[in-house]
Amino acid sequence: MGKKYMSETIAKVVFTIFAIVAIVAVCSITVYMIRLGTPALLEVGVIDLLFGTEWKPTAGEPVFGIFYVILTSIAGTVMALLIGVPVGLLTAVFLAEVGNKKLVNIVQPAVELLAAVPSVIYGLLGIMILKPFMYQLELMIYKDAPEHQFTGGANFISAILVLAIMILPTVINISASSIRAVQPSIKSASLALGATKIQTIFKVVLPAAKSGIMTAVVLGMGRALGEAMAIAMVAGGAVNLPLPFNSVRFLTTLIVGEMSYSSGLHREALFTIGLVLFVFILFVNIFLTRIIKKGEAE
Amino acid sequence: MNSITKKRVRISDAVMYGLIYLCAGISVLLIAGIIIYVFAKGFSQISWEFLTTTTSVLKGTVGIAGNILNTLYIIVLTMLLATPIGVGAAIYLNEYAKPGRLVRMIELATETLAGIPSIIFGMFGMMFFGTTLGLKYSILTGTLTLTLMVLPLITRNTQEALKTVPNSYRHGAVGLGAGKWYTIRTILLPSAMPGIITGAILAVGRIVGESAALLYTAGSSDLLPATAQAYLDKILQPGGTLTIQLYLSAQDGEFDVAFGIALVLLVIVLAINMATKFLAKKFDVNRLK
């Protein structure tokens, strides 16, 4: 074999190995998360751990129940989507259909920058701006309720607001590109029939871009579920029911907050929380591929 | 009332227009607010000393030079690992592979990897690279963890860039007797370079902003190496990046330092954003040619 052909073969083998790294990585992460997450499940008991409402990892007789944490992550994600998706979708409509070029050239870079801001900066601004504001609100609302545990403004609402802002770029970018991909002919048809531009957008264009918009929502959901540092800084440090003015722990913030000083069963329970989060994300991913496939089929 | 020359304005339309403009304004206000606030709060903190010394009670200095160095280490090492692997994977997918099961699996794995939250990467990195491979809390553990994290970003961008290279280039090269690897090396990669670099810069941006995957892998030291040898050893020692130091400072209530770091991070992020813009423009020009 000539030298030339050798290098051809080597190149092919090396690139194949590089391509397989992604598969190896996903498999190892899956195996590790299962291996690390199951011991606590077995020791504490699946029902007690997943549906227990008390989280006292460092008490004399520790209790590990993460039901409120799961609930907080789900409720927080849903609330963030309820705020972020309408705002994001209307912004996408602006970028793709309504805005004139000059304004689009301001809004588009703004959205891109918003996506690039590190999450710790969102957290820091949450501490400086949201928390004092929330604390004032809390003092006003609960001034006659001495049984309320004051949180200093680190609460569920603060976390939701930060999450809603952080998913905006994802929702905006993906929706905008799917709106842009709608065939111009159906738009023209609608306009020719006498529909106004707004009617056309909401009755014709958005339904036609449905699968892309769903993709945007699900990607936003994944982003919100997985965000850790920003909300770790504003959500508070106690496991509670996800009520607006409660200090809460999300799946992610509990791991960030307690990993450093955990040991033994406490640490194992944190890995189980990681496993729960991982399973959620896998479901989101499966959901996502379904939507994309369905969109392609249409 | 309804004539061609005098259009009736539907109230619901007007309301929707108002809402659309309002929502579009929110993003602009948010980013403008963030930039102005961080610059206003952080500007007084920035000084030569802040950027070139480490925090020391003995010397009475407050500085982030150690964190800047750690961030650079992690960026450079991660890119050295992730760029060849990511670009190579994209070359395989685009140039070598025939459609089939393996390609579908690789693409599914890449998508899954892109969707995994950084805190999961952090836990995996801590236990696999840190404990199983015995690298403990170190820059190398952080680097390996982040390599997996930015891999999909580089692979996808390279794939997109390779797809835009016209097939006639490939046919021409093969017609002249060039082998596949020769074609890739001399024709495809140079043509796809702006796209590959854009992907790499985006990956750097992701690394600079990352925190959750680093907190329990790279750790939090903020010291500067004292000797040349120590600069090498550093790779196997813990090192907190700028984002980690920001988080820790905010936890300790040192908001001056936190905002100083936030400003440095924002400047880096803005620079990266401009660089990708510049390249995207260049890319478009190349395509027209």
Coordinates of C-alpha atoms in Angstrom, one line a residue:
Chain A
M1 CA 0.0 0.0 0.0
G2 CA 1.4 3.4 -0.9
K3 CA 1.9 6.1 1.6
K4 CA -0.9 8.2 0.1
Y5 CA -3.4 5.4 0.6
M6 CA -2.2 4.9 4.2
S7 CA -3.1 8.5 5.1
E8 CA -6.5 8.1 3.4
T9 CA -7.2 5.0 5.6
I10 CA -5.9 6.6 8.8
A11 CA -8.0 9.7 8.2
K12 CA -11.1 7.6 7.7
V13 CA -10.6 5.6 10.9
V14 CA -9.8 8.7 13.0
F15 CA -12.9 10.5 11.8
T16 CA -15.0 7.5 12.5
I17 CA -13.7 7.3 16.0
F18 CA -14.3 11.0 16.6
A19 CA -17.8 10.6 15.4
I20 CA -18.5 7.8 17.8
V21 CA -17.3 9.9 20.8
A22 CA -20.8 11.4 21.0
I23 CA -22.4 8.0 21.3
V24 CA -19.9 6.9 23.9
A25 CA -20.4 10.1 25.9
V26 CA -24.2 9.8 25.9
C27 CA -24.0 6.1 26.9
S28 CA -21.5 6.7 29.7
I29 CA -23.5 9.6 31.1
T30 CA -26.6 7.5 31.1
V31 CA -24.9 4.5 32.8
Y32 CA -23.3 6.8 35.4
M33 CA -26.5 8.6 36.2
I34 CA -28.3 5.3 36.7
R35 CA -25.5 3.8 38.7
L36 CA -25.1 6.8 40.9
G37 CA -28.8 7.5 41.3
T38 CA -30.1 4.1 42.2
P39 CA -28.4 3.4 45.6
A40 CA -30.4 6.0 47.5
L41 CA -33.6 4.9 45.7
L42 CA -33.1 1.4 47.0
E43 CA -32.0 2.5 50.5
V44 CA -34.6 5.1 51.2
G45 CA -37.3 3.4 49.1
V46 CA -38.7 4.6 45.7
I47 CA -42.0 5.8 47.1
D48 CA -40.5 7.5 50.2
L49 CA -37.8 9.3 48.2
L50 CA -39.8 10.4 45.2
F51 CA -43.1 11.2 47.0
G52 CA -41.9 12.1 50.5
T53 CA -42.5 15.7 51.4
E54 CA -39.8 16.2 53.9
W55 CA -36.2 16.9 53.1
K56 CA -34.0 16.9 56.2
P57 CA -30.7 15.5 55.0
T58 CA -28.6 16.6 58.0
A59 CA -31.0 15.9 60.9
G60 CA -30.2 13.3 63.5
E61 CA -32.6 11.0 61.8
P62 CA -32.3 12.2 58.2
V63 CA -35.4 12.2 56.0
F64 CA -35.0 12.3 52.2
G65 CA -38.2 13.2 50.4
I66 CA -38.0 15.2 47.2
F67 CA -41.6 15.5 46.1
Y68 CA -41.7 19.2 46.7
V69 CA -38.5 19.6 44.8
I70 CA -39.9 17.8 41.8
L71 CA -43.1 19.8 42.1
T72 CA -41.1 23.0 42.2
S73 CA -39.1 22.2 39.0
I74 CA -42.3 21.2 37.1
A75 CA -44.4 24.2 38.3
G76 CA -41.5 26.6 37.8
T77 CA -40.9 25.4 34.3
V78 CA -44.6 25.6 33.4
M79 CA -44.9 29.1 34.9
A80 CA -41.8 30.3 33.1
L81 CA -43.2 28.9 29.8
L82 CA -46.5 30.6 30.5
I83 CA -44.7 33.9 30.7
G84 CA -41.9 33.4 28.3
V85 CA -43.7 31.7 25.4
P86 CA -46.3 34.4 24.7
V87 CA -43.7 37.2 24.9
G88 CA -41.2 35.2 22.9
L89 CA -43.8 34.3 20.2
L90 CA -45.0 37.8 19.8
T91 CA -41.3 39.0 19.5
A92 CA -40.8 36.3 16.9
V93 CA -43.8 37.6 15.0
F94 CA -42.3 41.0 15.2
L95 CA -38.9 39.8 13.9
A96 CA -40.4 37.7 11.1
E97 CA -43.5 39.6 10.0
V98 CA -44.3 42.9 11.5
G99 CA -41.1 44.9 12.3
N100 CA -39.5 47.1 9.7
K101 CA -35.9 46.4 8.9
K102 CA -34.4 49.1 11.1
L103 CA -36.2 47.9 14.2
V104 CA -35.5 44.3 13.5
N105 CA -31.8 45.2 13.3
I106 CA -32.1 46.4 16.8
V107 CA -34.2 43.7 18.3
Q108 CA -32.4 40.7 16.7
P109 CA -29.0 41.5 18.1
A110 CA -30.6 42.3 21.5
V111 CA -32.1 38.8 21.5
E112 CA -28.7 37.3 20.5
L113 CA -26.9 39.1 23.3
L114 CA -29.6 38.0 25.8
A115 CA -28.8 34.4 24.9
A116 CA -25.1 35.0 25.5
V117 CA -25.3 36.6 29.0
P118 CA -23.8 34.0 31.4
S119 CA -26.3 32.6 33.9
V120 CA -24.4 33.8 36.9
I121 CA -24.9 37.4 35.7
Y122 CA -28.7 36.8 35.6
G123 CA -28.4 35.4 39.1
L124 CA -26.4 38.4 40.3
L125 CA -28.9 40.9 38.8
G126 CA -31.7 38.8 40.4
I127 CA -30.1 39.2 43.8
M128 CA -29.6 43.0 43.3
I129 CA -32.8 43.9 41.6
L130 CA -35.5 41.3 42.1
K131 CA -34.8 40.2 45.6
P132 CA -35.2 43.6 47.3
F133 CA -38.3 44.3 45.3
M134 CA -39.8 40.9 46.2
Y135 CA -38.9 41.5 49.8
Q136 CA -40.8 44.8 49.8
L137 CA -43.8 43.0 48.3
E138 CA -43.5 40.2 50.9
L139 CA -43.4 42.7 53.8
M140 CA -46.5 44.4 52.4
I141 CA -48.5 41.2 51.7
Y142 CA -47.6 39.3 54.9
K143 CA -47.4 42.2 57.4
D144 CA -50.3 40.7 59.3
A145 CA -49.3 37.1 59.0
P146 CA -46.7 36.4 61.7
E147 CA -46.7 32.7 60.8
H148 CA -45.2 33.4 57.4
Q149 CA -41.5 32.6 57.0
F150 CA -39.9 35.6 55.6
T151 CA -37.5 34.8 52.7
G152 CA -35.8 38.2 52.1
G153 CA -37.1 38.0 48.5
A154 CA -35.4 34.8 47.5
N155 CA -38.6 33.0 46.4
F156 CA -40.5 31.1 43.8
I157 CA -41.6 34.2 41.8
S158 CA -38.1 35.5 41.5
A159 CA -36.9 32.2 40.1
I160 CA -39.8 32.0 37.6
L161 CA -39.1 35.5 36.4
V162 CA -35.4 34.8 35.9
L163 CA -36.3 31.5 34.1
A164 CA -38.8 33.3 31.9
I165 CA -36.2 35.8 30.8
M166 CA -33.6 33.1 30.2
I167 CA -35.8 31.0 27.9
L168 CA -36.8 34.0 25.8
P169 CA -34.0 33.8 23.2
T170 CA -34.5 30.1 22.6
V171 CA -38.3 30.6 22.1
I172 CA -37.8 33.7 19.9
N173 CA -35.1 32.4 17.6
I174 CA -36.6 29.0 16.8
S175 CA -40.2 30.4 16.4
A176 CA -38.9 33.3 14.2
S177 CA -37.1 30.9 11.8
S178 CA -40.1 28.7 11.6
I179 CA -42.4 31.6 10.9
R180 CA -40.0 32.8 8.2
A181 CA -40.1 29.3 6.6
V182 CA -43.9 29.5 6.0
Q183 CA -44.7 29.6 2.3
P184 CA -45.4 33.1 1.1
S185 CA -48.2 31.8 -1.2
I186 CA -50.6 30.9 1.7
K187 CA -50.0 34.3 3.2
S188 CA -50.8 36.1 -0.1
A189 CA -53.9 33.9 -0.4
S190 CA -55.1 35.0 3.0
L191 CA -54.4 38.7 2.3
A192 CA -56.1 38.5 -1.1
L193 CA -59.2 37.1 0.5
G194 CA -59.4 40.3 2.5
A195 CA -57.9 39.2 5.8
T196 CA -55.9 41.9 7.6
K197 CA -52.2 41.3 8.3
I198 CA -52.9 40.5 11.9
Q199 CA -55.6 38.0 11.0
T200 CA -53.3 36.4 8.5
I201 CA -50.5 36.1 11.0
F202 CA -52.6 34.6 13.8
K203 CA -55.0 32.5 11.7
V204 CA -52.8 31.4 8.8
V205 CA -49.1 31.9 9.5
L206 CA -48.8 30.7 13.1
P207 CA -50.9 27.6 12.5
A208 CA -48.7 26.8 9.5
A209 CA -45.6 27.2 11.7
K210 CA -47.1 25.1 14.4
S211 CA -44.5 22.4 14.6
G212 CA -41.6 24.8 14.6
I213 CA -43.2 26.8 17.4
M214 CA -43.8 23.6 19.4
T215 CA -40.1 22.8 18.9
A216 CA -39.3 26.2 20.4
V217 CA -41.6 25.6 23.4
V218 CA -40.1 22.2 24.1
L219 CA -36.5 23.5 23.8
G220 CA -37.4 26.3 26.1
M221 CA -38.8 23.7 28.5
G222 CA -35.5 21.8 28.5
R223 CA -33.6 25.0 29.1
A224 CA -35.8 26.0 32.0
L225 CA -35.7 22.5 33.6
G226 CA -31.9 22.4 33.4
E227 CA -31.0 25.9 34.5
A228 CA -29.1 25.8 37.7
M229 CA -26.8 28.7 38.7
A230 CA -29.1 31.7 38.0
I231 CA -32.0 30.4 40.0
A232 CA -29.7 28.9 42.7
M233 CA -29.0 32.6 43.5
V234 CA -32.6 33.8 43.7
A235 CA -34.8 30.8 44.6
G236 CA -33.9 30.5 48.3
G237 CA -32.4 27.7 50.2
A238 CA -35.2 25.7 51.8
V239 CA -37.4 22.9 50.4
N240 CA -41.0 24.0 50.3
L241 CA -44.2 23.8 48.3
P242 CA -43.9 25.9 45.2
L243 CA -46.0 28.8 46.4
P244 CA -45.2 32.4 45.2
F245 CA -43.6 33.7 48.3
N246 CA -42.0 30.5 49.5
S247 CA -38.3 29.9 49.5
V248 CA -37.9 26.9 47.2
R249 CA -35.4 24.4 45.9
F250 CA -35.5 23.2 42.3
L251 CA -33.9 19.8 41.3
T252 CA -30.9 21.8 39.9
T253 CA -30.5 24.3 42.8
L254 CA -30.7 21.6 45.4
I255 CA -27.7 19.8 43.7
V256 CA -25.8 23.1 43.4
G257 CA -26.6 24.1 46.9
E258 CA -25.8 20.9 48.8
M259 CA -23.3 18.9 46.8
S260 CA -20.3 20.6 48.5
Y261 CA -21.1 19.6 52.0
S262 CA -23.0 16.3 51.4
S263 CA -21.7 12.9 52.1
G264 CA -23.0 9.3 52.4
L265 CA -26.7 8.8 51.9
H266 CA -27.2 12.6 51.5
R267 CA -24.8 12.7 48.5
E268 CA -26.4 9.5 47.0
A269 CA -29.8 11.2 47.3
L270 CA -28.5 14.2 45.4
F271 CA -27.4 11.9 42.7
T272 CA -30.9 10.5 42.6
I273 CA -32.2 14.0 42.1
G274 CA -29.7 14.3 39.2
L275 CA -31.2 11.1 37.8
V276 CA -34.7 12.4 38.1
L277 CA -33.6 15.5 36.2
F278 CA -31.9 13.4 33.6
V279 CA -35.0 11.3 33.0
F280 CA -37.1 14.5 32.6
I281 CA -34.6 15.8 30.1
L282 CA -34.7 12.5 28.2
F283 CA -38.5 12.7 28.0
V284 CA -38.2 16.2 26.7
N285 CA -35.7 15.1 24.1
I286 CA -37.9 12.2 22.9
F287 CA -40.9 14.6 22.7
L288 CA -38.7 16.9 20.7
T289 CA -37.7 14.3 18.1
R290 CA -41.3 13.3 17.7
I291 CA -42.4 16.9 17.0
I292 CA -39.6 17.4 14.6
K293 CA -40.4 14.2 12.8
K294 CA -44.1 15.0 12.6
G295 CA -43.2 18.5 11.3
E296 CA -41.0 16.9 8.6
A297 CA -43.8 14.5 7.6
E298 CA -46.2 17.3 7.2
Chain B
M1 CA -67.7 52.7 5.9
N2 CA -65.8 49.8 4.4
S3 CA -64.2 51.2 1.3
I4 CA -60.9 50.7 -0.4
T5 CA -59.7 54.2 0.2
K6 CA -60.9 54.4 3.9
K7 CA -59.9 51.4 5.7
R8 CA -61.6 50.5 9.0
V9 CA -59.0 49.9 11.7
R10 CA -60.0 46.8 13.6
I11 CA -59.5 47.5 17.3
S12 CA -58.3 43.9 17.9
D13 CA -55.6 44.4 15.2
A14 CA -54.4 47.6 16.9
V15 CA -54.2 45.9 20.2
M16 CA -52.2 43.0 18.8
Y17 CA -49.8 45.4 17.0
G18 CA -49.3 47.1 20.4
L19 CA -48.6 43.9 22.1
I20 CA -46.2 42.7 19.4
Y21 CA -44.2 46.0 19.6
L22 CA -44.3 45.8 23.4
C23 CA -42.9 42.3 23.5
A24 CA -40.2 43.1 21.0
G25 CA -39.3 46.1 23.2
I26 CA -38.9 43.9 26.3
S27 CA -35.9 42.1 24.9
V28 CA -34.2 45.4 24.0
L29 CA -35.0 46.9 27.3
L30 CA -33.7 43.8 29.2
I31 CA -30.4 43.7 27.4
A32 CA -29.9 47.4 27.6
G33 CA -30.8 47.4 31.3
I34 CA -28.4 44.5 32.0
I35 CA -25.5 46.2 30.2
I36 CA -26.1 49.6 31.8
Y37 CA -26.6 48.2 35.2
V38 CA -23.5 46.0 35.2
F39 CA -21.3 48.7 33.7
A40 CA -22.6 51.2 36.3
K41 CA -22.0 48.9 39.2
G42 CA -18.9 47.3 38.0
F43 CA -16.9 50.1 36.5
S44 CA -15.5 51.5 39.7
Q45 CA -14.2 48.1 40.6
I46 CA -12.1 47.7 37.5
S47 CA -8.5 48.7 37.9
W48 CA -5.1 47.5 36.9
E49 CA -4.8 45.9 40.3
F50 CA -8.1 44.1 40.1
L51 CA -7.2 42.6 36.8
T52 CA -3.5 41.7 37.6
T53 CA -3.4 40.5 41.2
T54 CA -5.0 37.8 43.2
T55 CA -7.1 38.3 46.3
S56 CA -4.9 38.3 49.4
V57 CA -5.6 39.4 52.9
L58 CA -1.9 39.7 53.7
K59 CA -1.2 42.1 50.8
G60 CA -4.6 43.7 51.1
T61 CA -5.3 43.2 47.4
V62 CA -8.5 42.2 45.7
G63 CA -7.9 40.8 42.2
I64 CA -9.1 38.2 39.7
A65 CA -5.9 37.5 37.8
G66 CA -6.0 33.8 39.0
N67 CA -9.6 33.4 37.7
I68 CA -8.7 35.0 34.4
L69 CA -5.8 32.6 34.0
N70 CA -8.0 29.6 35.0
T71 CA -10.6 30.7 32.4
L72 CA -7.9 30.9 29.7
Y73 CA -6.6 27.5 30.6
I74 CA -10.0 25.9 30.4
I75 CA -10.8 27.7 27.1
V76 CA -7.6 26.7 25.4
L77 CA -7.5 23.1 26.7
T78 CA -11.1 22.5 25.9
M79 CA -10.9 23.9 22.4
L80 CA -7.7 21.9 21.8
L81 CA -9.7 18.8 22.6
A82 CA -13.1 19.6 21.3
T83 CA -12.3 21.2 18.0
P84 CA -10.5 18.2 16.3
I85 CA -13.1 15.8 17.7
G86 CA -16.1 17.9 16.8
V87 CA -14.8 18.8 13.3
G88 CA -13.7 15.2 12.7
A89 CA -17.1 13.9 13.7
A90 CA -18.8 16.4 11.3
I91 CA -16.4 15.3 8.5
Y92 CA -17.3 11.7 9.1
L93 CA -21.0 12.4 9.1
N94 CA -20.9 14.6 6.0
E95 CA -18.1 13.1 3.8
Y96 CA -17.6 9.5 4.7
A97 CA -20.7 8.0 6.2
K98 CA -23.4 6.4 4.2
P99 CA -26.9 7.0 5.5
G100 CA -27.8 4.2 7.9
R101 CA -28.1 3.1 11.4
L102 CA -24.7 4.4 12.6
V103 CA -25.3 7.9 11.3
R104 CA -28.7 8.0 12.8
M105 CA -27.3 6.9 16.2
I106 CA -24.5 9.5 16.0
E107 CA -26.9 12.3 15.1
L108 CA -29.3 11.2 17.9
A109 CA -26.4 11.1 20.4
T110 CA -25.2 14.6 19.3
E111 CA -28.7 16.0 19.7
T112 CA -29.1 14.3 23.1
L113 CA -25.8 15.6 24.2
A114 CA -26.8 19.1 23.2
G115 CA -30.0 18.9 25.4
I116 CA -28.3 17.6 28.6
P117 CA -28.2 20.4 31.2
S118 CA -24.8 21.5 32.4
I119 CA -25.4 20.5 36.0
I120 CA -25.7 16.9 34.7
F121 CA -22.4 17.2 32.9
G122 CA -21.0 18.6 36.1
M123 CA -22.2 15.6 38.1
F124 CA -20.9 13.1 35.5
G125 CA -17.6 14.9 35.2
M126 CA -17.1 15.0 39.0
M127 CA -17.7 11.3 39.4
F128 CA -16.2 10.0 36.1
F129 CA -13.2 12.2 35.4
G130 CA -12.8 13.3 39.0
T131 CA -13.3 10.1 41.0
T132 CA -13.1 7.1 38.6
L133 CA -10.2 8.5 36.6
G134 CA -8.7 10.0 39.8
L135 CA -8.3 13.6 38.4
K136 CA -10.0 15.1 41.5
Y137 CA -11.1 18.7 41.3
S138 CA -8.8 20.0 38.6
I139 CA -8.6 22.2 35.5
L140 CA -8.3 18.9 33.5
T141 CA -11.5 17.5 35.0
G142 CA -13.3 20.7 34.1
T143 CA -11.8 20.7 30.6
L144 CA -12.8 17.1 29.8
T145 CA -16.3 17.8 31.1
L146 CA -16.7 20.9 29.0
T147 CA -15.3 19.1 26.0
L148 CA -18.3 16.8 26.0
M149 CA -20.6 19.8 26.5
V150 CA -19.4 21.9 23.6
L151 CA -18.9 19.0 21.2
P152 CA -22.4 19.1 19.7
L153 CA -22.0 22.9 19.0
I154 CA -18.8 22.4 17.0
T155 CA -20.1 19.3 15.2
R156 CA -23.3 20.9 14.1
N157 CA -21.7 24.2 12.9
T158 CA -19.0 22.3 11.0
Q159 CA -21.7 20.1 9.4
E160 CA -23.7 23.2 8.3
A161 CA -20.5 24.7 6.9
L162 CA -19.6 21.5 5.0
K163 CA -23.1 21.3 3.5
T164 CA -22.7 24.7 1.9
V165 CA -19.6 23.7 0.0
P166 CA -20.8 23.0 -3.5
N167 CA -20.7 19.4 -4.6
S168 CA -18.9 20.4 -7.8
Y169 CA -15.8 21.1 -5.7
R170 CA -15.8 17.5 -4.5
H171 CA -16.4 16.1 -8.0
G172 CA -13.8 18.3 -9.5
A173 CA -11.2 17.1 -6.9
V174 CA -12.1 13.5 -7.4
G175 CA -12.0 13.9 -11.2
L176 CA -8.4 15.3 -10.9
G177 CA -7.4 12.1 -9.0
A178 CA -7.4 13.5 -5.4
G179 CA -8.2 11.1 -2.6
K180 CA -10.9 11.9 -0.1
W181 CA -8.7 13.0 2.8
Y182 CA -6.6 15.1 0.3
T183 CA -9.8 16.7 -0.9
I184 CA -11.0 17.4 2.6
R185 CA -7.7 18.9 3.7
T186 CA -7.0 21.1 0.7
I187 CA -10.5 22.0 -0.5
L188 CA -13.4 21.3 1.8
L189 CA -11.9 22.4 5.1
P190 CA -10.6 25.7 3.7
S191 CA -13.9 26.4 2.1
A192 CA -15.8 25.6 5.3
M193 CA -13.4 27.5 7.5
P194 CA -15.5 30.6 8.4
G195 CA -18.3 28.3 9.5
I196 CA -16.0 26.2 11.6
I197 CA -14.4 29.2 13.2
T198 CA -17.9 30.6 14.0
G199 CA -18.7 27.3 15.7
A200 CA -15.5 27.5 17.6
I201 CA -16.1 31.0 18.8
L202 CA -19.6 30.1 19.9
A203 CA -18.1 27.3 21.9
V204 CA -15.6 29.7 23.5
G205 CA -18.6 31.9 24.5
R206 CA -20.3 28.8 26.0
I207 CA -17.2 28.0 28.0
V208 CA -16.7 31.5 29.3
G209 CA -20.3 31.7 30.5
E210 CA -20.4 28.2 31.9
S211 CA -20.7 27.7 35.7
A212 CA -22.8 24.7 36.8
A213 CA -20.6 22.2 35.0
L214 CA -17.5 23.6 36.5
L215 CA -18.4 24.2 40.1
Y216 CA -17.8 20.6 41.1
T217 CA -15.3 19.6 38.5
A218 CA -12.7 22.4 38.2
G219 CA -13.2 23.7 41.7
S220 CA -12.6 27.2 43.0
S221 CA -9.0 28.1 43.6
D222 CA -8.0 31.7 42.5
L223 CA -4.3 31.6 43.0
L224 CA -1.6 32.4 40.4
P225 CA 1.2 29.9 39.8
A226 CA 4.5 31.1 41.2
T227 CA 7.0 29.3 39.0
A228 CA 7.2 28.1 35.4
Q229 CA 6.8 24.5 36.6
A230 CA 3.7 25.5 38.6
Y231 CA 2.1 26.7 35.3
L232 CA 2.3 23.2 34.0
D233 CA 1.2 21.6 37.3
K234 CA -1.8 23.9 37.3
I235 CA -3.6 21.7 34.9
L236 CA -3.9 19.0 37.5
Q237 CA -4.9 21.4 40.3
P238 CA -8.3 23.1 41.0
G239 CA -9.0 26.4 39.4
G240 CA -12.1 28.6 39.6
T241 CA -13.1 30.4 36.4
L242 CA -14.5 34.0 36.4
T243 CA -18.1 32.7 36.6
I244 CA -17.4 30.5 39.6
Q245 CA -15.6 33.4 41.4
L246 CA -18.6 35.6 40.6
Y247 CA -21.0 33.0 42.1
L248 CA -18.8 32.6 45.2
S249 CA -18.3 36.3 45.7
A250 CA -22.1 36.9 45.4
Q251 CA -22.6 34.1 48.0
D252 CA -20.2 35.9 50.4
G253 CA -22.0 39.2 49.8
E254 CA -18.9 40.7 48.1
F255 CA -21.0 42.4 45.4
D256 CA -18.3 44.9 44.3
V257 CA -16.1 42.0 43.2
A258 CA -19.1 40.2 41.7
F259 CA -20.0 43.2 39.6
G260 CA -16.3 43.7 38.6
I261 CA -16.3 40.1 37.3
A262 CA -19.7 40.5 35.7
L263 CA -18.4 43.5 33.7
V264 CA -15.3 41.6 32.5
L265 CA -17.6 38.7 31.5
L266 CA -20.0 41.0 29.7
V267 CA -17.1 42.6 27.7
I268 CA -15.9 39.2 26.7
V269 CA -19.4 38.1 25.7
L270 CA -19.9 41.3 23.6
A271 CA -16.5 40.8 21.9
I272 CA -17.4 37.2 21.0
N273 CA -20.7 38.3 19.7
M274 CA -19.1 40.9 17.4
A275 CA -16.5 38.4 16.2
T276 CA -19.2 35.9 15.1
K277 CA -21.1 38.8 13.4
F278 CA -18.0 39.7 11.5
L279 CA -17.4 36.1 10.4
A280 CA -21.0 35.6 9.4
K281 CA -20.7 38.6 7.1
K282 CA -17.5 37.2 5.6
F283 CA -19.1 33.8 5.2
D284 CA -21.9 35.3 3.2
V285 CA -19.5 37.1 1.0
N286 CA -17.6 33.9 0.3
R287 CA -20.8 32.1 -0.6
L288 CA -21.7 34.7 -3.2
K289 CA -18.4 34.4 -4.9

